[in-house]
Amino acid sequence: MFYDVIIVGGSYAGMAAALQLVRARRSVLVIDAGQRRNRFAAHSHGFLSQDGSSPDEIVRTAREQLIAYPDLTWVDGRATSAAGEIERFSVTTETGGNYRARRLILATGVVDTLPDVPGLQELWGRNVFHCPYCHGFETNKGQLGVLAVSAMSMHQALMIPDWGRTTFFTNSKFEPDAEQLAALSARDVSVERATVERVSGKGETISVHLEDGRTVELAGLFTMPRTDTASPIAEQLGCAFEDGPLGAFIRVDAMKATSVPGVYAAGDNATMAGSVTFAVADGARAGTSAHQSIIPGLAALHPKPGNHH
Ligand code: FAD
Ligand code: MG
């Protein structure tokens, strides 16, 4: 079967793209490996009308509504490679499926790599977070921590005090200079230089175990994972990337077009710091852009990217 659009990744960004396209009566194939980035969290916050909902629930409802459209085909699985060019792309899955389409939308999200501290991964999404807008409020103004990964962690160390009194664990990754120490002090942040040996959690509390035997109890710990696009497909197709502070992401213009004609990207794999809201918005934009790019003569009416809807 030859589709108008294949969407790799069927989470928030991918489904938002698909929804626009099937509503335009275009044939869409979604290939999804089912490994959403927020699968470690029980609640999703900050997405209008779904604040506090289960991420699984949001996705389930979206998928139900989407697959009710006649022109939507859904494949559970992982796309392993893509090739071709505008009007004739092909995508292969790990089970050997091969699918062809005129346009591609990459919505594969990112994979988080946490600092190498024992216990951290187990508590990721429970007591350990990267985004205070998503999970800060629920720490109820308790004692909070920031685990440094580099000088960039200053950003979190200065932000987090809005959600609770903050200890900055520099963990030998970073030493603030005099100016930074003054900024931290102005935010009432304590700097803890002892190496973090491991973390453990019990219910709502997380314990940070230091090398000298001390333990610091916190209501939440924030850190910055490294992020990598969750699939090699953008690279295979030759898409340009941007270097973000946390990892590379696919370069897109305002219409979510990548550097490769006919390939669009949306969501966390194409942004510096994503969220469900941004993934949905970018996905909807990628869907309408891909759709309009298919209509003969339409592109010529668009003077420059960013001006149409
Ligand atoms: P994802 O949701 O990550 O989905 C990508 C999809 O593509 C996955 O299903 C994946 O399996 C699939 N995929 C990847 N590669 C392939 C392939 N090769 N073939 C087929 N399928 C593939 N944001 C909020 O707004 N509110 C929150 O409360 C919040 N909490 C979070 C908590 C945690 C612990 C984390 C880590 C993140 C949280 N986020 C939150 C961020 C949010 O999860 C992301 O911004 C959002 O999931 C991005 O959506 P996406 O569609 O771009 O990617
Ligand atoms: Mg998606």
Coordinates of C-alpha atoms and ligand atoms in Angstrom, one line a residue:
M1 CA 0.0 0.0 0.0
F2 CA 1.2 3.5 -0.9
Y3 CA 0.3 6.2 1.7
D4 CA 0.1 9.9 1.5
V5 CA 2.0 10.2 4.7
I6 CA 3.9 7.8 7.0
I7 CA 4.3 9.0 10.6
V8 CA 7.1 7.4 12.6
G9 CA 6.2 7.6 16.3
G10 CA 2.5 7.6 17.4
S11 CA 2.5 9.5 20.7
Y12 CA 1.4 13.1 21.3
A13 CA 3.2 14.6 18.3
G14 CA 2.6 11.8 15.9
M15 CA -1.0 11.4 16.7
A16 CA -1.6 15.2 16.5
A17 CA -0.1 15.1 13.0
A18 CA -2.1 12.1 12.0
L19 CA -5.4 13.7 13.2
Q20 CA -5.0 16.7 10.9
L21 CA -4.2 14.4 7.9
V22 CA -7.0 11.9 8.3
R23 CA -9.4 14.8 8.8
A24 CA -8.2 16.0 5.4
R25 CA -9.1 12.5 4.0
R26 CA -5.5 11.6 3.4
S27 CA -4.2 8.1 3.9
V28 CA -1.9 7.9 6.9
L29 CA 0.2 5.1 8.3
V30 CA 1.4 5.5 11.9
I31 CA 4.2 3.2 13.1
D32 CA 4.6 3.3 16.8
A33 CA 6.9 1.4 19.2
G34 CA 4.9 2.4 22.3
Q35 CA 7.8 3.8 24.3
R36 CA 6.6 7.2 25.3
R37 CA 9.1 9.4 27.1
N38 CA 6.8 10.0 30.1
R39 CA 5.9 6.3 30.6
F40 CA 7.7 6.5 34.0
A41 CA 5.2 9.1 35.3
A42 CA 1.7 8.3 36.7
H43 CA 0.4 11.8 36.1
S44 CA 0.8 14.3 33.3
H45 CA 0.6 18.0 34.1
G46 CA 0.2 21.3 32.3
F47 CA -1.7 20.1 29.2
L48 CA -4.9 22.0 29.1
S49 CA -8.1 20.2 30.2
Q50 CA -5.9 17.1 31.0
D51 CA -4.0 18.5 34.0
G52 CA -3.2 15.6 36.3
S53 CA -4.5 12.9 33.9
S54 CA -2.7 9.6 33.4
P55 CA -0.4 9.9 30.4
D56 CA -1.6 6.4 29.3
E57 CA -5.2 7.6 29.4
I58 CA -4.5 10.7 27.3
V59 CA -2.8 8.5 24.7
R60 CA -5.6 5.9 24.8
T61 CA -8.3 8.4 24.2
A62 CA -6.4 10.1 21.4
R63 CA -5.7 6.8 19.7
E64 CA -9.3 5.7 20.0
Q65 CA -10.5 8.9 18.3
L66 CA -7.8 8.6 15.7
I67 CA -8.3 5.0 14.6
A68 CA -12.0 5.7 14.1
Y69 CA -11.1 7.6 11.0
P70 CA -11.3 5.5 7.8
D71 CA -7.9 6.6 6.3
L72 CA -5.8 5.7 9.3
T73 CA -3.6 2.6 9.5
W74 CA -1.8 1.8 12.7
V75 CA 1.2 -0.5 13.0
D76 CA 2.6 -1.4 16.4
G77 CA 6.3 -1.8 16.0
R78 CA 9.6 -0.1 15.4
A79 CA 10.7 1.5 12.1
T80 CA 14.3 0.6 11.6
S81 CA 15.2 2.4 8.4
A82 CA 13.9 4.9 5.8
A83 CA 15.1 5.7 2.4
G84 CA 14.0 7.5 -0.8
E85 CA 12.9 11.0 -1.5
I86 CA 9.9 13.3 -1.8
E87 CA 7.0 11.5 -3.4
R88 CA 8.6 8.1 -2.9
F89 CA 9.9 7.3 0.6
S90 CA 10.0 3.8 2.0
V91 CA 10.1 2.8 5.6
T92 CA 11.1 -0.7 6.9
T93 CA 10.1 -2.1 10.3
E94 CA 12.0 -4.5 12.5
T95 CA 9.6 -7.3 11.6
G96 CA 10.4 -6.8 7.9
G97 CA 7.4 -4.7 7.0
N98 CA 8.0 -2.3 4.1
Y99 CA 5.7 0.7 3.5
R100 CA 5.8 3.6 1.1
A101 CA 4.6 7.2 1.2
R102 CA 4.8 10.6 -0.4
R103 CA 5.8 12.3 2.8
L104 CA 7.3 11.4 6.1
I105 CA 6.7 12.9 9.6
L106 CA 9.2 12.0 12.3
A107 CA 7.7 12.1 15.8
T108 CA 9.9 9.5 17.5
G109 CA 10.6 11.5 20.7
V110 CA 13.9 11.3 22.6
V111 CA 15.6 8.8 24.9
D112 CA 16.7 10.2 28.3
T113 CA 20.1 9.1 29.7
L114 CA 20.3 10.0 33.4
P115 CA 23.4 10.8 35.3
D116 CA 25.2 7.6 36.4
V117 CA 24.0 7.6 40.0
P118 CA 22.6 4.3 41.4
G119 CA 18.9 4.5 42.2
L120 CA 18.2 7.4 40.0
Q121 CA 16.6 5.5 37.1
E122 CA 14.3 3.6 39.4
L123 CA 12.9 6.9 40.8
W124 CA 12.7 8.6 37.4
G125 CA 9.2 10.1 37.0
R126 CA 8.3 9.3 40.7
N127 CA 10.7 11.5 42.8
V128 CA 13.3 12.4 40.2
F129 CA 12.3 14.8 37.4
H130 CA 13.7 17.2 34.8
C131 CA 10.8 19.5 34.4
P132 CA 9.6 21.6 37.3
Y133 CA 6.6 22.9 35.4
C134 CA 5.5 19.3 35.0
H135 CA 6.1 18.0 38.5
G136 CA 7.3 20.8 40.8
F137 CA 3.9 21.8 42.1
E138 CA 3.2 18.3 43.5
T139 CA 6.4 18.4 45.6
N140 CA 4.2 20.7 47.9
K141 CA 6.8 23.2 48.8
G142 CA 9.0 20.5 50.4
Q143 CA 12.8 20.4 50.4
L144 CA 14.1 20.0 46.9
G145 CA 17.4 19.1 45.3
V146 CA 19.2 19.7 42.0
L147 CA 21.7 17.1 40.9
A148 CA 24.3 18.8 38.7
V149 CA 25.4 17.3 35.4
S150 CA 27.4 20.4 34.2
A151 CA 27.5 24.2 34.5
M152 CA 24.1 24.0 32.8
S153 CA 22.6 22.8 36.0
M154 CA 22.8 26.4 37.3
H155 CA 19.6 26.9 35.3
Q156 CA 17.7 24.4 37.4
A157 CA 19.4 25.5 40.6
L158 CA 18.1 29.0 40.1
M159 CA 14.7 27.9 39.0
I160 CA 13.8 25.3 41.5
P161 CA 13.6 27.5 44.6
D162 CA 10.2 28.7 43.2
W163 CA 8.9 25.2 44.1
G164 CA 10.7 24.7 47.5
R165 CA 13.9 25.3 49.4
T166 CA 16.7 23.9 47.3
T167 CA 20.0 22.1 47.8
F168 CA 22.3 22.1 44.8
F169 CA 24.4 18.8 44.7
T170 CA 27.3 19.8 42.6
N171 CA 28.6 16.2 42.6
S172 CA 32.0 17.1 41.3
K173 CA 30.4 17.9 37.9
F174 CA 30.6 21.7 38.4
E175 CA 32.0 24.3 40.8
P176 CA 30.1 27.6 40.8
D177 CA 32.3 30.7 40.5
A178 CA 31.9 33.7 42.8
E179 CA 29.2 35.3 40.7
Q180 CA 27.2 32.0 40.5
L181 CA 27.6 31.5 44.2
A182 CA 26.1 35.0 44.8
A183 CA 23.2 34.2 42.4
L184 CA 22.6 30.9 44.3
S185 CA 22.7 32.7 47.6
A186 CA 20.2 35.3 46.4
R187 CA 17.8 32.3 45.8
D188 CA 18.6 30.8 49.2
V189 CA 20.1 27.7 47.6
S190 CA 22.5 25.5 49.7
V191 CA 25.5 24.1 47.8
E192 CA 26.4 20.6 48.7
R193 CA 29.8 19.4 47.3
A194 CA 30.0 15.9 48.8
T195 CA 29.7 13.3 46.0
V196 CA 26.3 11.6 45.7
E197 CA 26.8 7.9 46.2
R198 CA 23.3 6.8 45.4
V199 CA 19.6 7.8 45.9
S200 CA 16.8 5.8 47.3
G201 CA 13.1 6.4 47.6
K202 CA 10.3 5.6 50.0
G203 CA 6.8 6.8 49.1
E204 CA 6.9 10.6 48.6
T205 CA 10.4 11.0 50.0
I206 CA 13.8 10.6 48.2
S207 CA 17.0 10.1 50.2
V208 CA 20.3 11.3 48.8
H209 CA 23.2 9.3 50.2
L210 CA 26.4 11.2 50.3
E211 CA 29.9 9.7 50.2
D212 CA 30.6 10.9 53.8
G213 CA 27.7 8.9 55.2
R214 CA 25.2 11.8 55.5
T215 CA 21.8 11.5 54.0
V216 CA 19.6 14.3 52.8
E217 CA 15.8 13.8 52.6
L218 CA 14.0 15.5 49.8
A219 CA 10.5 15.8 48.4
G220 CA 11.9 15.8 44.9
L221 CA 15.2 15.8 43.0
F222 CA 15.6 17.5 39.6
T223 CA 18.3 16.7 37.1
M224 CA 19.0 17.1 33.4
P225 CA 19.2 13.9 31.4
R226 CA 21.1 13.8 28.1
T227 CA 18.5 13.4 25.3
D228 CA 19.1 11.6 22.0
T229 CA 16.5 11.3 19.2
A230 CA 14.9 7.9 19.7
S231 CA 15.6 6.7 16.2
P232 CA 18.4 6.8 13.6
I233 CA 15.9 7.5 10.8
A234 CA 16.4 11.2 10.6
E235 CA 20.2 10.7 10.2
Q236 CA 19.7 8.0 7.6
L237 CA 17.6 10.4 5.5
G238 CA 20.2 13.1 5.9
C239 CA 18.2 15.6 8.0
A240 CA 20.2 18.4 9.5
F241 CA 20.4 18.5 13.3
E242 CA 20.8 21.3 15.8
D243 CA 23.0 21.1 18.9
G244 CA 21.0 21.6 22.0
P245 CA 22.5 21.9 25.5
L246 CA 21.0 18.5 26.4
G247 CA 21.5 16.7 23.0
A248 CA 21.1 17.1 19.3
F249 CA 17.6 17.4 17.8
I250 CA 16.3 17.6 14.2
R251 CA 16.3 21.0 12.7
V252 CA 12.9 22.2 11.5
D253 CA 11.5 25.5 10.1
A254 CA 8.3 27.2 11.4
M255 CA 6.3 24.7 9.2
K256 CA 8.1 21.7 10.8
A257 CA 9.9 20.9 7.6
T258 CA 13.3 19.4 8.0
S259 CA 16.2 20.1 5.7
V260 CA 15.2 17.1 3.5
P261 CA 12.3 17.9 1.2
G262 CA 9.2 16.0 2.1
V263 CA 10.3 15.1 5.6
Y264 CA 8.7 16.8 8.5
A265 CA 9.5 16.4 12.2
A266 CA 7.5 17.3 15.4
G267 CA 7.7 16.9 19.1
D268 CA 10.6 16.2 21.4
N269 CA 12.8 14.9 18.5
A270 CA 12.7 18.3 16.9
T271 CA 12.8 20.7 19.8
M272 CA 15.2 21.7 22.5
A273 CA 12.9 21.2 25.5
G274 CA 9.6 19.6 24.8
S275 CA 6.3 19.0 26.6
V276 CA 3.0 17.3 25.7
T277 CA 1.5 20.7 24.8
F278 CA 4.4 21.6 22.5
A279 CA 4.4 18.1 21.0
V280 CA 0.7 18.3 20.2
A281 CA 1.1 21.8 18.7
D282 CA 4.1 20.9 16.6
G283 CA 2.5 17.7 15.5
A284 CA -0.6 19.5 14.3
R285 CA 1.6 21.9 12.4
A286 CA 3.6 19.1 10.8
G287 CA 0.4 17.4 9.8
T288 CA -1.1 20.4 8.1
S289 CA 2.2 21.3 6.4
A290 CA 2.7 17.8 5.0
H291 CA -0.9 17.9 3.8
Q292 CA -0.6 21.2 2.0
S293 CA 2.7 20.3 0.5
I294 CA 1.0 17.4 -1.4
I295 CA -1.6 19.7 -3.0
P296 CA -0.4 20.7 -6.5
G297 CA 0.1 24.4 -6.9
L298 CA -0.4 25.3 -3.3
A299 CA 3.3 25.6 -2.4
A300 CA 3.7 28.3 -5.0
L301 CA 1.2 30.4 -3.1
H302 CA 3.2 30.3 0.1
P303 CA 5.7 33.2 -0.1
K304 CA 7.7 32.0 2.8
P305 CA 7.5 29.5 5.6
G306 CA 5.6 30.5 8.7
N307 CA 2.8 32.5 7.0
H308 CA 0.0 30.1 6.4
H309 CA -2.2 27.9 8.6
Ligands
FAD1 P1 7.0 10.6 22.9 O1 5.8 10.8 23.7 O2 8.3 10.3 23.6 O3 6.6 9.5 21.8 C1 7.5 9.0 20.8 C2 6.9 7.8 20.3 O4 7.6 7.4 19.1 C3 7.0 6.6 21.3 O5 5.8 5.9 21.3 C4 8.2 5.8 20.7 O6 8.1 4.4 21.1 C5 8.0 6.0 19.2 N1 9.1 5.7 18.4 C6 10.4 6.1 18.6 N2 11.2 5.6 17.7 C7 10.4 4.8 16.9 C8 10.7 4.1 15.7 N3 11.9 4.0 15.2 N4 9.6 3.4 15.1 C9 8.4 3.5 15.7 N5 8.1 4.3 16.8 C10 9.1 4.9 17.4 N6 5.4 16.7 29.6 C11 4.3 17.4 30.0 O7 3.8 18.2 29.2 N7 3.7 17.2 31.2 C12 4.3 16.3 32.1 O8 3.7 16.1 33.2 C13 5.4 15.5 31.7 N8 6.0 14.6 32.5 C14 7.1 14.0 32.1 C15 7.7 13.0 33.0 C16 8.8 12.4 32.7 C17 9.4 11.4 33.6 C18 9.4 12.6 31.4 C19 10.7 11.9 31.0 C20 8.8 13.5 30.5 C21 7.7 14.2 30.9 N9 7.1 15.1 30.0 C22 6.0 15.8 30.4 C23 7.6 15.3 28.6 C24 6.8 14.5 27.6 O9 6.8 13.2 28.0 C25 7.3 14.7 26.2 O10 7.4 16.1 25.9 C26 6.3 14.1 25.2 O11 6.2 12.7 25.5 C27 6.8 14.3 23.8 O12 5.9 13.7 22.9 P2 6.4 13.1 21.5 O13 5.2 12.6 20.8 O14 7.3 14.0 20.8 O15 7.4 11.9 22.0
MG2 MG 4.7 11.3 18.7

